[in-house]
Amino acid sequence: MASITLLNGMKDYKINQEIYHKTSEISDYIADISHRVIELRESELVDAVVGYFLLEGGDIIFPAKSYSVAIVYAKLLEKYFSEDFMTALSDQDLFMGTDKFFSPFGTSVEINKIYQLALDQLKTKDLMDFEKSKLSQVKDTVSYFKAEFLVNS
């Protein structure tokens, strides 16, 4: 399904996201889930981001989860709406303001490096096909994406 820009400048997948947010009860607000916020060194943060795709469950640690979910969303926007992966990852409204820990690609050199190092590892480990993941947190992220962007399974 190709992404198109509608007359008001909003892309079709953004309209789908708006519809979802206006008509659905959002159940994954950070305040509603058990989580920790930890300031990690760059290498630790990259390990935590990649760990989201390698290890079942575990602590939900922000901002690592925000990076991981952003990568999933960008990849699925590329697949289902033909949006450029890096453009999606750079969208400061990717989560419509629901994730205060999200930093889009392009925010700073440091953030870009974290994304690039994590992406390099995910590609090397052949973990970029998120819909094939058996991990519950990745499956949940994919399901939430499909619901939020009105993608039929």
XYZ file of N, CA, C and O in Angstrom:
612
model
N 0.856 -1.166 0.000
C 0.000 0.000 0.000
C 0.905 1.232 0.000
O 1.701 1.411 0.897
N 0.824 2.054 -0.997
C 1.665 3.242 -1.088
C 1.110 4.363 -0.218
O -0.091 4.524 -0.071
N 2.031 5.104 0.367
C 1.635 6.259 1.166
C 1.389 7.435 0.233
O 2.186 7.687 -0.667
N 0.303 8.128 0.440
C 0.013 9.307 -0.370
C -0.147 10.498 0.549
O -0.469 10.359 1.719
N 0.101 11.664 0.004
C -0.116 12.880 0.760
C -1.450 13.465 0.315
O -1.676 13.683 -0.868
N -2.323 13.668 1.268
C -3.650 14.176 0.955
C -3.618 15.696 0.837
O -2.627 16.346 1.128
N -4.723 16.278 0.446
C -4.788 17.703 0.163
C -4.309 18.585 1.311
O -3.651 19.582 1.096
N -4.629 18.235 2.530
C -4.221 19.068 3.653
C -2.772 18.827 4.059
O -2.311 19.349 5.057
N -2.054 18.007 3.302
C -0.642 17.756 3.571
C -0.403 16.586 4.505
O 0.735 16.206 4.731
N -1.450 16.007 5.050
C -1.280 14.889 5.973
C -1.274 13.576 5.192
O -2.140 13.352 4.351
N -0.309 12.730 5.477
C -0.227 11.447 4.796
C -1.334 10.530 5.280
O -1.816 10.654 6.401
N -1.716 9.578 4.426
C -2.826 8.693 4.759
C -2.586 7.914 6.044
O -3.503 7.738 6.849
N -1.373 7.465 6.292
C -1.147 6.710 7.518
C -1.265 7.593 8.751
O -1.660 7.127 9.824
N -0.975 8.888 8.607
C -1.162 9.809 9.737
C -2.650 10.025 10.012
O -3.060 10.178 11.157
N -3.451 10.016 8.964
C -4.898 10.114 9.144
C -5.400 8.868 9.867
O -6.196 8.965 10.807
N -4.906 7.690 9.462
C -5.278 6.456 10.156
C -4.915 6.541 11.638
O -5.707 6.164 12.506
N -3.728 7.048 11.923
C -3.267 7.172 13.303
C -4.159 8.140 14.087
O -4.521 7.871 15.226
N -4.519 9.240 13.464
C -5.414 10.214 14.097
C -6.771 9.587 14.408
O -7.317 9.771 15.490
N -7.307 8.862 13.436
C -8.602 8.205 13.635
C -8.519 7.255 14.828
O -9.393 7.256 15.695
N -7.472 6.456 14.864
C -7.310 5.504 15.961
C -7.273 6.230 17.308
O -7.957 5.843 18.247
N -6.470 7.269 17.386
C -6.314 7.983 18.655
C -7.593 8.706 19.082
O -7.814 8.901 20.274
N -8.417 9.078 18.134
C -9.669 9.763 18.474
C -10.806 8.794 18.784
O -11.788 9.180 19.411
N -10.673 7.540 18.348
C -11.786 6.603 18.507
C -11.475 5.409 19.405
O -12.355 4.585 19.635
N -10.254 5.318 19.906
C -9.862 4.157 20.707
C -9.348 4.590 22.064
O -8.796 5.681 22.215
N -9.501 3.699 23.010
C -8.922 3.936 24.324
C -7.462 3.497 24.267
O -7.160 2.338 23.959
N -6.569 4.410 24.523
C -5.136 4.119 24.483
C -4.774 3.424 25.792
O -5.025 3.934 26.876
N -4.156 2.248 25.671
C -3.914 1.437 26.862
C -2.450 1.306 27.240
O -2.124 0.571 28.159
N -1.564 1.993 26.536
C -0.146 1.792 26.844
C 0.575 3.080 27.229
O 1.747 3.248 26.949
N -0.123 3.966 27.893
C 0.549 5.166 28.376
C 1.624 4.766 29.369
O 1.444 3.841 30.170
N 2.724 5.458 29.342
C 3.847 5.138 30.215
C 3.421 5.109 31.676
O 3.846 4.246 32.440
N 2.542 6.003 32.068
C 2.096 6.064 33.459
C 1.322 4.806 33.865
O 1.225 4.498 35.055
N 0.820 4.057 32.876
C 0.005 2.884 33.169
C 0.775 1.570 33.164
O 0.200 0.511 33.412
N 2.070 1.602 32.841
C 2.845 0.367 32.793
C 4.018 0.445 33.761
O 4.548 1.517 34.038
N 4.402 -0.701 34.263
C 5.549 -0.773 35.161
C 6.819 -0.566 34.332
O 7.039 -1.284 33.346
N 7.622 0.403 34.709
C 8.822 0.703 33.945
C 9.855 1.383 34.823
O 9.553 1.834 35.929
N 11.058 1.451 34.294
C 12.134 2.195 34.939
C 12.727 3.153 33.922
O 12.752 2.871 32.729
N 13.191 4.282 34.426
C 13.913 5.237 33.599
C 15.345 5.223 34.099
O 15.597 5.475 35.275
N 16.252 4.867 33.214
C 17.649 4.744 33.595
C 18.507 5.516 32.602
O 18.341 5.362 31.383
N 19.408 6.318 33.118
C 20.368 6.998 32.256
C 21.508 6.025 31.994
O 22.207 5.599 32.919
N 21.656 5.620 30.758
C 22.652 4.632 30.380
C 23.736 5.253 29.512
O 23.465 6.196 28.761
N 24.918 4.692 29.612
C 25.978 5.085 28.673
C 25.570 4.617 27.283
O 24.724 3.725 27.137
N 26.185 5.194 26.269
C 25.816 4.887 24.885
C 25.800 3.384 24.609
O 24.830 2.848 24.069
N 26.849 2.671 24.967
C 26.930 1.237 24.668
C 25.852 0.461 25.428
O 25.279 -0.493 24.889
N 25.553 0.848 26.648
C 24.512 0.189 27.431
C 23.126 0.436 26.812
O 22.289 -0.470 26.779
N 22.920 1.649 26.337
C 21.647 1.990 25.712
C 21.452 1.187 24.427
O 20.379 0.619 24.193
N 22.498 1.094 23.627
C 22.417 0.302 22.389
C 22.127 -1.153 22.734
O 21.272 -1.794 22.109
N 22.805 -1.693 23.749
C 22.564 -3.075 24.170
C 21.122 -3.269 24.623
O 20.497 -4.293 24.320
N 20.573 -2.298 25.338
C 19.189 -2.393 25.805
C 18.212 -2.314 24.640
O 17.201 -3.031 24.625
N 18.492 -1.469 23.660
C 17.635 -1.375 22.474
C 17.641 -2.708 21.734
O 16.585 -3.263 21.416
N 18.804 -3.251 21.479
C 18.915 -4.524 20.754
C 18.334 -5.660 21.597
O 17.679 -6.563 21.062
N 18.516 -5.602 22.909
C 17.982 -6.621 23.799
C 16.475 -6.772 23.714
O 15.937 -7.863 23.937
N 15.791 -5.695 23.372
C 14.338 -5.732 23.191
C 13.950 -6.775 22.146
O 12.877 -7.377 22.217
N 14.835 -7.004 21.170
C 14.572 -7.914 20.065
C 15.225 -9.284 20.256
O 15.084 -10.163 19.414
N 15.949 -9.451 21.367
C 16.671 -10.697 21.624
C 16.167 -11.485 22.827
O 16.261 -12.704 22.850
N 15.685 -10.776 23.843
C 15.351 -11.404 25.120
C 13.880 -11.243 25.450
O 13.336 -10.137 25.347
N 13.265 -12.319 25.867
C 11.854 -12.281 26.237
C 11.655 -11.500 27.530
O 12.382 -11.697 28.502
N 10.670 -10.630 27.523
C 10.276 -9.915 28.734
C 11.360 -9.024 29.295
O 12.000 -8.289 28.576
N 11.560 -9.117 30.581
C 12.542 -8.267 31.232
C 11.945 -6.929 31.603
O 10.779 -6.638 31.351
N 12.763 -6.134 32.249
C 12.342 -4.797 32.650
C 12.066 -3.931 31.439
O 12.751 -4.029 30.418
N 11.069 -3.081 31.567
C 10.838 -2.057 30.556
C 11.661 -0.855 30.988
O 11.414 -0.270 32.037
N 12.659 -0.543 30.191
C 13.589 0.530 30.526
C 13.477 1.622 29.464
O 13.628 1.358 28.273
N 13.194 2.816 29.944
C 13.172 3.973 29.051
C 14.464 4.740 29.246
O 14.984 4.790 30.352
N 15.035 5.290 28.201
C 14.476 5.500 26.863
C 14.703 4.358 25.878
O 14.303 4.467 24.730
N 15.334 3.254 26.302
C 15.637 2.162 25.367
C 14.386 1.657 24.650
O 14.407 1.435 23.434
N 13.292 1.483 25.398
C 12.065 0.988 24.763
C 11.590 1.953 23.681
O 11.114 1.525 22.625
N 11.724 3.232 23.914
C 11.291 4.221 22.920
C 12.056 4.065 21.608
O 11.464 4.133 20.525
N 13.365 3.850 21.710
C 14.168 3.622 20.501
C 13.689 2.354 19.793
O 13.516 2.348 18.568
N 13.493 1.281 20.557
C 13.103 -0.003 19.966
C 11.770 0.094 19.247
O 11.628 -0.363 18.102
N 10.790 0.676 19.904
C 9.462 0.790 19.311
C 9.496 1.711 18.085
O 8.842 1.439 17.073
N 10.286 2.763 18.140
C 10.411 3.658 16.980
C 10.972 2.915 15.772
O 10.521 3.115 14.644
N 11.942 2.042 16.015
C 12.522 1.255 14.921
C 11.465 0.335 14.323
O 11.343 0.226 13.096
N 10.674 -0.312 15.161
C 9.599 -1.181 14.662
C 8.602 -0.361 13.849
O 8.248 -0.740 12.722
N 8.161 0.753 14.393
C 7.182 1.581 13.692
C 7.724 2.057 12.339
O 7.015 2.003 11.332
N 8.969 2.520 12.313
C 9.545 3.015 11.056
C 9.610 1.896 10.017
O 9.295 2.109 8.838
N 9.992 0.709 10.449
C 10.092 -0.428 9.514
C 8.716 -0.815 8.983
O 8.555 -1.097 7.784
N 7.720 -0.819 9.846
C 6.380 -1.190 9.398
C 5.718 -0.096 8.571
O 4.933 -0.393 7.657
N 6.038 1.155 8.847
C 5.547 2.237 7.980
C 6.153 2.099 6.586
O 5.482 2.345 5.576
N 7.399 1.686 6.534
C 8.058 1.444 5.250
C 7.349 0.301 4.511
O 7.053 0.415 3.318
N 7.066 -0.775 5.218
C 6.443 -1.946 4.594
C 5.012 -1.686 4.141
O 4.640 -2.000 3.012
N 4.193 -1.130 5.017
C 2.768 -1.018 4.737
C 2.356 0.263 4.026
O 1.291 0.304 3.408
N 3.169 1.319 4.133
C 2.779 2.603 3.545
C 3.845 3.198 2.628
O 3.738 4.351 2.226
N 4.896 2.427 2.346
C 5.983 2.862 1.467
C 6.633 4.158 1.933
O 7.149 4.929 1.119
N 6.607 4.399 3.225
C 7.280 5.571 3.786
C 8.767 5.240 3.913
O 9.126 4.123 4.283
N 9.608 6.187 3.596
C 11.033 5.993 3.757
C 11.338 5.730 5.233
O 10.875 6.467 6.115
N 12.108 4.673 5.507
C 12.418 4.266 6.875
C 13.003 5.411 7.691
O 12.555 5.697 8.804
N 14.010 6.085 7.164
C 14.679 7.152 7.917
C 13.770 8.376 8.081
O 13.838 9.060 9.096
N 12.906 8.617 7.116
C 11.939 9.708 7.259
C 10.986 9.410 8.406
O 10.708 10.277 9.237
N 10.506 8.177 8.467
C 9.605 7.792 9.560
C 10.325 7.876 10.903
O 9.766 8.376 11.885
N 11.557 7.412 10.960
C 12.326 7.432 12.208
C 12.644 8.862 12.635
O 12.871 9.121 13.817
N 12.616 9.782 11.714
C 12.900 11.194 12.000
C 11.655 11.995 12.361
O 11.756 13.178 12.704
N 10.497 11.371 12.306
C 9.228 12.060 12.552
C 9.024 12.298 14.045
O 8.782 11.360 14.804
N 9.106 13.539 14.464
C 8.931 13.835 15.890
C 7.522 13.550 16.379
O 7.283 13.423 17.577
N 6.573 13.383 15.466
C 5.201 13.034 15.832
C 4.898 11.554 15.593
O 3.735 11.161 15.500
N 5.937 10.741 15.519
C 5.753 9.315 15.266
C 4.787 8.696 16.266
O 3.961 7.870 15.906
N 4.872 9.115 17.522
C 4.002 8.586 18.568
C 2.941 9.590 19.012
O 2.332 9.424 20.065
N 2.760 10.622 18.243
C 1.743 11.642 18.520
C 1.861 12.205 19.934
O 0.870 12.489 20.600
N 3.079 12.333 20.409
C 3.317 12.935 21.709
C 3.030 12.043 22.897
O 3.066 12.506 24.034
N 2.778 10.748 22.674
C 2.433 9.861 23.787
C 3.655 9.277 24.491
O 3.507 8.630 25.521
N 4.856 9.484 23.955
C 6.067 8.928 24.563
C 7.051 10.065 24.830
O 7.736 10.531 23.931
N 7.132 10.486 26.076
C 7.989 11.621 26.423
C 9.471 11.280 26.339
O 10.310 12.173 26.383
N 9.823 9.997 26.200
C 11.228 9.601 26.114
C 11.705 9.436 24.675
O 12.883 9.199 24.439
N 10.801 9.546 23.715
C 11.154 9.356 22.309
C 11.984 10.519 21.789
O 11.614 11.687 21.943
N 13.099 10.163 21.159
C 13.933 11.133 20.458
C 14.053 10.671 19.013
O 14.599 9.594 18.747
N 13.535 11.445 18.085
C 13.614 11.032 16.685
C 15.038 11.094 16.156
O 15.879 11.844 16.664
N 15.295 10.288 15.140
C 16.562 10.355 14.421
C 16.695 11.782 13.902
O 15.732 12.394 13.476
N 17.892 12.321 13.970
C 18.136 13.680 13.493
C 18.118 14.710 14.604
O 18.437 15.875 14.372
N 17.768 14.285 15.816
C 17.722 15.208 16.945
C 19.114 15.680 17.338
O 19.309 16.842 17.663
N 20.064 14.760 17.327
C 21.450 15.094 17.672
C 22.377 14.025 17.106
O 21.937 12.928 16.742
N 23.642 14.325 17.074
C 24.649 13.372 16.610
C 24.641 12.137 17.509
O 24.736 10.998 17.025
N 24.494 12.344 18.815
C 24.498 11.228 19.762
C 23.311 10.303 19.529
O 23.457 9.075 19.556
N 22.149 10.860 19.338
C 20.949 10.046 19.106
C 21.064 9.304 17.783
O 20.742 8.115 17.699
N 21.553 9.981 16.760
C 21.750 9.316 15.470
C 22.686 8.127 15.612
O 22.452 7.060 15.028
N 23.745 8.291 16.401
C 24.717 7.210 16.588
C 24.081 6.017 17.293
O 24.322 4.870 16.922
N 23.247 6.270 18.295
C 22.561 5.188 19.007
C 21.679 4.411 18.039
O 21.719 3.175 17.995
N 20.888 5.117 17.254
C 20.047 4.435 16.265
C 20.902 3.632 15.292
O 20.602 2.472 14.999
N 21.954 4.246 14.775
C 22.759 3.563 13.756
C 23.440 2.322 14.310
O 23.440 1.268 13.667
N 23.989 2.414 15.518
C 24.627 1.246 16.127
C 23.605 0.137 16.382
O 23.881 -1.043 16.129
N 22.434 0.495 16.875
C 21.386 -0.499 17.119
C 20.931 -1.128 15.807
O 20.799 -2.358 15.703
N 20.695 -0.307 14.802
C 20.262 -0.825 13.499
C 21.315 -1.738 12.884
O 20.983 -2.779 12.305
N 22.581 -1.370 13.006
C 23.653 -2.220 12.478
C 23.613 -3.602 13.125
O 23.727 -4.626 12.443
N 23.430 -3.639 14.448
C 23.363 -4.927 15.143
C 22.114 -5.719 14.750
O 22.182 -6.936 14.550
N 20.984 -5.037 14.654
C 19.751 -5.726 14.270
C 19.866 -6.325 12.877
O 19.414 -7.454 12.634
N 20.486 -5.613 11.957
C 20.671 -6.123 10.594
C 21.648 -7.288 10.592
O 21.403 -8.309 9.940
N 22.748 -7.159 11.329
C 23.750 -8.226 11.403
C 23.146 -9.503 11.981
O 23.450 -10.606 11.535
N 22.274 -9.359 12.974
C 21.648 -10.510 13.632
C 20.371 -10.958 12.911
O 19.672 -11.843 13.387
N 20.064 -10.336 11.772
C 18.884 -10.654 10.970
C 17.598 -10.577 11.803
O 16.785 -11.500 11.822
N 17.437 -9.454 12.497
C 16.285 -9.255 13.372
C 15.352 -8.137 12.902
O 14.547 -7.645 13.687
N 15.440 -7.747 11.645
C 14.636 -6.619 11.165
C 13.251 -7.014 10.666
O 12.446 -6.149 10.364
N 12.952 -8.308 10.587
C 11.603 -8.724 10.199
C 10.800 -8.934 11.482
O 10.634 -10.050 11.972
N 10.316 -7.853 12.023
C 9.694 -7.857 13.343
C 8.426 -8.701 13.412
O 8.077 -9.211 14.467
N 7.765 -8.854 12.298
C 6.536 -9.641 12.299
C 6.795 -11.140 12.475
O 5.879 -11.890 12.784
N 8.027 -11.567 12.325
C 8.376 -12.975 12.535
C 8.894 -13.235 13.946
O 9.148 -14.376 14.304
N 9.022 -12.210 14.741
C 9.552 -12.367 16.094
C 8.605 -13.205 16.954
O 7.388 -13.097 16.852
N 9.185 -14.023 17.812
C 8.416 -14.831 18.760
C 8.344 -14.172 20.134
O 7.672 -14.661 21.030
N 9.042 -13.052 20.309
C 9.091 -12.370 21.605
C 7.807 -11.592 21.845
O 7.346 -10.843 20.969
N 7.242 -11.748 23.029
C 5.943 -11.134 23.309
C 5.976 -9.619 23.176
O 5.034 -9.029 22.641
N 7.047 -8.950 23.631
C 7.065 -7.494 23.557
C 7.136 -7.001 22.111
O 6.527 -5.985 21.768
N 7.816 -7.729 21.239
C 7.884 -7.344 19.826
C 6.543 -7.627 19.154
O 6.033 -6.792 18.395
N 5.964 -8.789 19.448
C 4.649 -9.113 18.893
C 3.611 -8.088 19.333
O 2.771 -7.667 18.536
N 3.680 -7.670 20.597
C 2.747 -6.646 21.091
C 2.936 -5.322 20.357
O 1.964 -4.644 20.020
N 4.187 -4.948 20.108
C 4.472 -3.695 19.401
C 3.923 -3.756 17.979
O 3.297 -2.797 17.504
N 4.127 -4.877 17.307
C 3.611 -5.047 15.940
C 2.080 -4.985 15.955
O 1.472 -4.302 15.115
N 1.451 -5.653 16.900
C -0.023 -5.635 16.995
C -0.541 -4.231 17.254
O -1.537 -3.806 16.659
N 0.135 -3.533 18.139
C -0.288 -2.171 18.446
C -0.131 -1.282 17.213
O -1.015 -0.478 16.901
N 0.972 -1.433 16.487
C 1.168 -0.669 15.251
C 0.011 -0.918 14.291
O -0.563 0.018 13.741
N -0.306 -2.200 14.074
C -1.361 -2.541 13.110
C -2.706 -1.961 13.528
O -3.463 -1.488 12.682
N -2.980 -1.977 14.814
C -4.229 -1.372 15.289
C -4.195 0.138 15.100
O -5.142 0.733 14.598
N -3.091 0.751 15.492
C -2.984 2.208 15.447
C -3.033 2.767 14.037
O -3.572 3.853 13.798
N -2.489 2.030 13.071
C -2.447 2.513 11.703
C -3.487 1.829 10.811
O -3.442 1.957 9.591
N -4.422 1.116 11.464
C -5.550 0.498 10.775
C -5.084 -0.442 9.647
O -5.625 -0.423 8.542
N -4.093 -1.259 9.981
C -3.565 -2.250 9.033
C -4.234 -3.570 9.328
O -4.176 -4.066 10.451
N -4.871 -4.134 8.329
C -5.512 -5.442 8.504
C -4.445 -6.509 8.567
O -3.490 -6.498 7.805
N -4.640 -7.474 9.438
C -3.670 -8.571 9.587
C -3.708 -9.467 8.373
O -4.677 -9.657 7.725
